[in-house]
């Protein structure tokens, strides 16, 4: 008998109700096992390691949860020069990374030409894949960057609930965010979205709809991580998101999107470093590592965390070692 028949039947027509009831189930172990099974059948034991360069912490937005919000006067702002960004990407390539994620606050100092030239320089000197994560940008910008060789774009929708979204973002709408994501997909980027777990007033039904939205958007990747309160934000007194609920959400996403790249998000590791280990048993197949230069890395504080500053090569080796010890194949 096919022991996963129950889920196969259920996921043919997954609804917010079925997903929400699974998120709240007393025993989730069979869903974890099924998600792991699907992940292994699609990705084997491979875990893809991505390097992330946080190239600017300037941001024009005022997201109520994020330490980089433009009204936080306590953060010392920095911008990496295009040359520094290119050199750091090449260092990551030399250390063995095959993808570099270029992330920043929404910083219009980096014009469409500046980003385009960074992409061109990296691509001229390496075959490393480039993921951009620079916030909501125009069709013109996104299409130029794609034409210069950017491979992927990551823009989390954060929450699919219109009133929750509006309460957290005084500076943009959910409609605009989703429209930007659909543009990214239309431009043929490998498209990444995602959301936070544990935002105040979020319910299991909302998370269930977040998961279904990832499928509706045709996401090729999805970052799902717990919300972590930052002391210089409006949500400083809120409770952090649950790691268990985060892992459950990753597992359910794996069932709906068998081929997607699902990272074990950094924020999950911040809450409990052991969680990063077990997340690979519930459907995640990607991990990111900061390669942001040591003079900047502590300034990119989205949420408080213990940021280690290690040599890029040493850190990659340490991570590979950890993955091998878990029976995984680092790539
Ligand atoms: N500016 C880009 C954007 O808007 O997509 C990328 C940078 S933004 C800081 C990266 C991600 O950090 C956001 O998509 C959000 O999900 C996450 N983030 C921000 N504050 C957070 C917090 N307090 N807890 C957990 N995740 C957070």
PDB file of N, CA and C and ligand atoms in Angstrom, residues 59 65-68 103-106 133-135 154-156 158 177 196 226-230 267 300 302-303, ligand 1:
ATOM      1  N   UNK A  59      17.778  52.006   2.874  1.00  0.00           N
ATOM      2  CA  UNK A  59      16.476  51.536   2.405  1.00  0.00           C
ATOM      3  C   UNK A  59      15.495  52.694   2.448  1.00  0.00           C
ATOM      4  N   UNK A  65       8.741  45.687  10.545  1.00  0.00           N
ATOM      5  CA  UNK A  65       9.453  44.569  11.189  1.00  0.00           C
ATOM      6  C   UNK A  65      10.961  44.637  10.968  1.00  0.00           C
ATOM      7  N   UNK A  66      11.413  45.481  10.052  1.00  0.00           N
ATOM      8  CA  UNK A  66      12.795  45.358   9.566  1.00  0.00           C
ATOM      9  C   UNK A  66      13.725  46.405  10.162  1.00  0.00           C
ATOM     10  N   UNK A  67      14.869  45.951  10.648  1.00  0.00           N
ATOM     11  CA  UNK A  67      15.850  46.839  11.269  1.00  0.00           C
ATOM     12  C   UNK A  67      16.454  47.849  10.296  1.00  0.00           C
ATOM     13  N   UNK A  68      16.324  47.622   9.002  1.00  0.00           N
ATOM     14  CA  UNK A  68      16.882  48.565   8.022  1.00  0.00           C
ATOM     15  C   UNK A  68      15.905  49.676   7.663  1.00  0.00           C
ATOM     16  N   UNK A 103      22.045  41.278  -2.390  1.00  0.00           N
ATOM     17  CA  UNK A 103      20.883  41.794  -1.655  1.00  0.00           C
ATOM     18  C   UNK A 103      21.179  43.165  -1.053  1.00  0.00           C
ATOM     19  N   UNK A 104      20.123  43.969  -0.961  1.00  0.00           N
ATOM     20  CA  UNK A 104      20.250  45.299  -0.336  1.00  0.00           C
ATOM     21  C   UNK A 104      18.892  45.748   0.157  1.00  0.00           C
ATOM     22  N   UNK A 105      18.891  46.830   0.932  1.00  0.00           N
ATOM     23  CA  UNK A 105      17.631  47.520   1.169  1.00  0.00           C
ATOM     24  C   UNK A 105      17.170  48.088  -0.170  1.00  0.00           C
ATOM     25  N   UNK A 106      16.015  48.717  -0.174  1.00  0.00           N
ATOM     26  CA  UNK A 106      15.567  49.277  -1.457  1.00  0.00           C
ATOM     27  C   UNK A 106      16.273  50.613  -1.640  1.00  0.00           C
ATOM     28  N   UNK A 133      18.269  40.646  -5.236  1.00  0.00           N
ATOM     29  CA  UNK A 133      17.246  40.834  -4.200  1.00  0.00           C
ATOM     30  C   UNK A 133      17.352  42.285  -3.744  1.00  0.00           C
ATOM     31  N   UNK A 134      16.843  43.162  -4.584  1.00  0.00           N
ATOM     32  CA  UNK A 134      17.016  44.613  -4.374  1.00  0.00           C
ATOM     33  C   UNK A 134      15.672  45.307  -4.206  1.00  0.00           C
ATOM     34  N   UNK A 135      14.635  44.572  -3.868  1.00  0.00           N
ATOM     35  CA  UNK A 135      13.329  45.186  -3.642  1.00  0.00           C
ATOM     36  C   UNK A 135      12.536  45.364  -4.924  1.00  0.00           C
ATOM     37  N   UNK A 154      14.726  37.560  -6.165  1.00  0.00           N
ATOM     38  CA  UNK A 154      14.063  37.188  -4.913  1.00  0.00           C
ATOM     39  C   UNK A 154      13.346  38.399  -4.325  1.00  0.00           C
ATOM     40  N   UNK A 155      12.039  38.266  -4.183  1.00  0.00           N
ATOM     41  CA  UNK A 155      11.228  39.356  -3.618  1.00  0.00           C
ATOM     42  C   UNK A 155      10.110  38.701  -2.813  1.00  0.00           C
ATOM     43  N   UNK A 156      10.285  38.634  -1.508  1.00  0.00           N
ATOM     44  CA  UNK A 156       9.256  37.946  -0.717  1.00  0.00           C
ATOM     45  C   UNK A 156       7.973  38.765  -0.687  1.00  0.00           C
ATOM     46  N   UNK A 158       6.000  38.613   1.741  1.00  0.00           N
ATOM     47  CA  UNK A 158       5.973  38.899   3.195  1.00  0.00           C
ATOM     48  C   UNK A 158       4.711  38.391   3.901  1.00  0.00           C
ATOM     49  N   UNK A 177       3.369  44.819  -4.772  1.00  0.00           N
ATOM     50  CA  UNK A 177       4.377  43.765  -4.544  1.00  0.00           C
ATOM     51  C   UNK A 177       4.102  42.567  -5.467  1.00  0.00           C
ATOM     52  N   UNK A 196       6.995  35.626   6.119  1.00  0.00           N
ATOM     53  CA  UNK A 196       7.440  35.413   7.496  1.00  0.00           C
ATOM     54  C   UNK A 196       6.379  34.664   8.291  1.00  0.00           C
ATOM     55  N   UNK A 226      11.043  32.533  10.271  1.00  0.00           N
ATOM     56  CA  UNK A 226      10.321  33.133  11.393  1.00  0.00           C
ATOM     57  C   UNK A 226      10.592  34.630  11.500  1.00  0.00           C
ATOM     58  N   UNK A 227       9.572  35.372  11.877  1.00  0.00           N
ATOM     59  CA  UNK A 227       9.743  36.790  12.202  1.00  0.00           C
ATOM     60  C   UNK A 227      10.551  36.881  13.499  1.00  0.00           C
ATOM     61  N   UNK A 228      11.529  37.779  13.506  1.00  0.00           N
ATOM     62  CA  UNK A 228      12.332  37.998  14.724  1.00  0.00           C
ATOM     63  C   UNK A 228      12.255  39.488  15.060  1.00  0.00           C
ATOM     64  N   UNK A 229      11.771  39.858  16.253  1.00  0.00           N
ATOM     65  CA  UNK A 229      11.620  41.285  16.554  1.00  0.00           C
ATOM     66  C   UNK A 229      12.959  42.007  16.630  1.00  0.00           C
ATOM     67  N   UNK A 230      12.963  43.207  16.069  1.00  0.00           N
ATOM     68  CA  UNK A 230      14.163  44.048  16.109  1.00  0.00           C
ATOM     69  C   UNK A 230      13.873  45.224  17.044  1.00  0.00           C
ATOM     70  N   UNK A 267      17.149  33.225   9.304  1.00  0.00           N
ATOM     71  CA  UNK A 267      16.450  33.593  10.536  1.00  0.00           C
ATOM     72  C   UNK A 267      16.083  32.361  11.367  1.00  0.00           C
ATOM     73  N   UNK A 300      24.380  45.095   8.574  1.00  0.00           N
ATOM     74  CA  UNK A 300      23.178  44.651   7.841  1.00  0.00           C
ATOM     75  C   UNK A 300      22.304  43.873   8.813  1.00  0.00           C
ATOM     76  N   UNK A 302      18.952  43.103   9.839  1.00  0.00           N
ATOM     77  CA  UNK A 302      17.498  43.040   9.585  1.00  0.00           C
ATOM     78  C   UNK A 302      16.806  42.710  10.902  1.00  0.00           C
ATOM     79  N   UNK A 303      17.399  41.747  11.595  1.00  0.00           N
ATOM     80  CA  UNK A 303      16.931  41.333  12.921  1.00  0.00           C
ATOM     81  C   UNK A 303      18.181  41.035  13.743  1.00  0.00           C
TER      82      UNK A 303
HETATM   83  N1  LIG B   1      14.912  45.083   0.104  1.00  0.00           N
HETATM   84  C1  LIG B   1      14.733  43.771  -0.403  1.00  0.00           C
HETATM   85  C2  LIG B   1      13.277  43.374  -0.367  1.00  0.00           C
HETATM   86  O1  LIG B   1      12.462  44.150   0.102  1.00  0.00           O
HETATM   87  O2  LIG B   1      12.964  42.301  -0.861  1.00  0.00           O
HETATM   88  C3  LIG B   1      15.604  42.716   0.248  1.00  0.00           C
HETATM   89  C4  LIG B   1      16.081  42.971   1.630  1.00  0.00           C
HETATM   90  S1  LIG B   1      14.917  42.613   2.876  1.00  0.00           S
HETATM   91  C5  LIG B   1      15.762  43.224   4.285  1.00  0.00           C
HETATM   92  C6  LIG B   1      15.063  40.843   2.998  1.00  0.00           C
HETATM   93  C7  LIG B   1      14.034  40.111   3.798  1.00  0.00           C
HETATM   94  O3  LIG B   1      14.307  40.229   5.174  1.00  0.00           O
HETATM   95  C8  LIG B   1      12.606  40.542   3.679  1.00  0.00           C
HETATM   96  O4  LIG B   1      12.021  40.009   2.538  1.00  0.00           O
HETATM   97  C9  LIG B   1      11.976  40.040   4.977  1.00  0.00           C
HETATM   98  O5  LIG B   1      11.225  38.865   4.774  1.00  0.00           O
HETATM   99  C10 LIG B   1      13.178  39.727   5.856  1.00  0.00           C
HETATM  100  N2  LIG B   1      13.067  40.378   7.180  1.00  0.00           N
HETATM  101  C11 LIG B   1      13.117  41.690   7.448  1.00  0.00           C
HETATM  102  N3  LIG B   1      12.943  41.922   8.760  1.00  0.00           N
HETATM  103  C12 LIG B   1      12.770  40.723   9.354  1.00  0.00           C
HETATM  104  C13 LIG B   1      12.536  40.300  10.698  1.00  0.00           C
HETATM  105  N4  LIG B   1      12.431  41.181  11.691  1.00  0.00           N
HETATM  106  N5  LIG B   1      12.405  38.982  10.949  1.00  0.00           N
HETATM  107  C14 LIG B   1      12.520  38.089   9.926  1.00  0.00           C
HETATM  108  N6  LIG B   1      12.736  38.420   8.647  1.00  0.00           N
HETATM  109  C15 LIG B   1      12.857  39.730   8.348  1.00  0.00           C
END
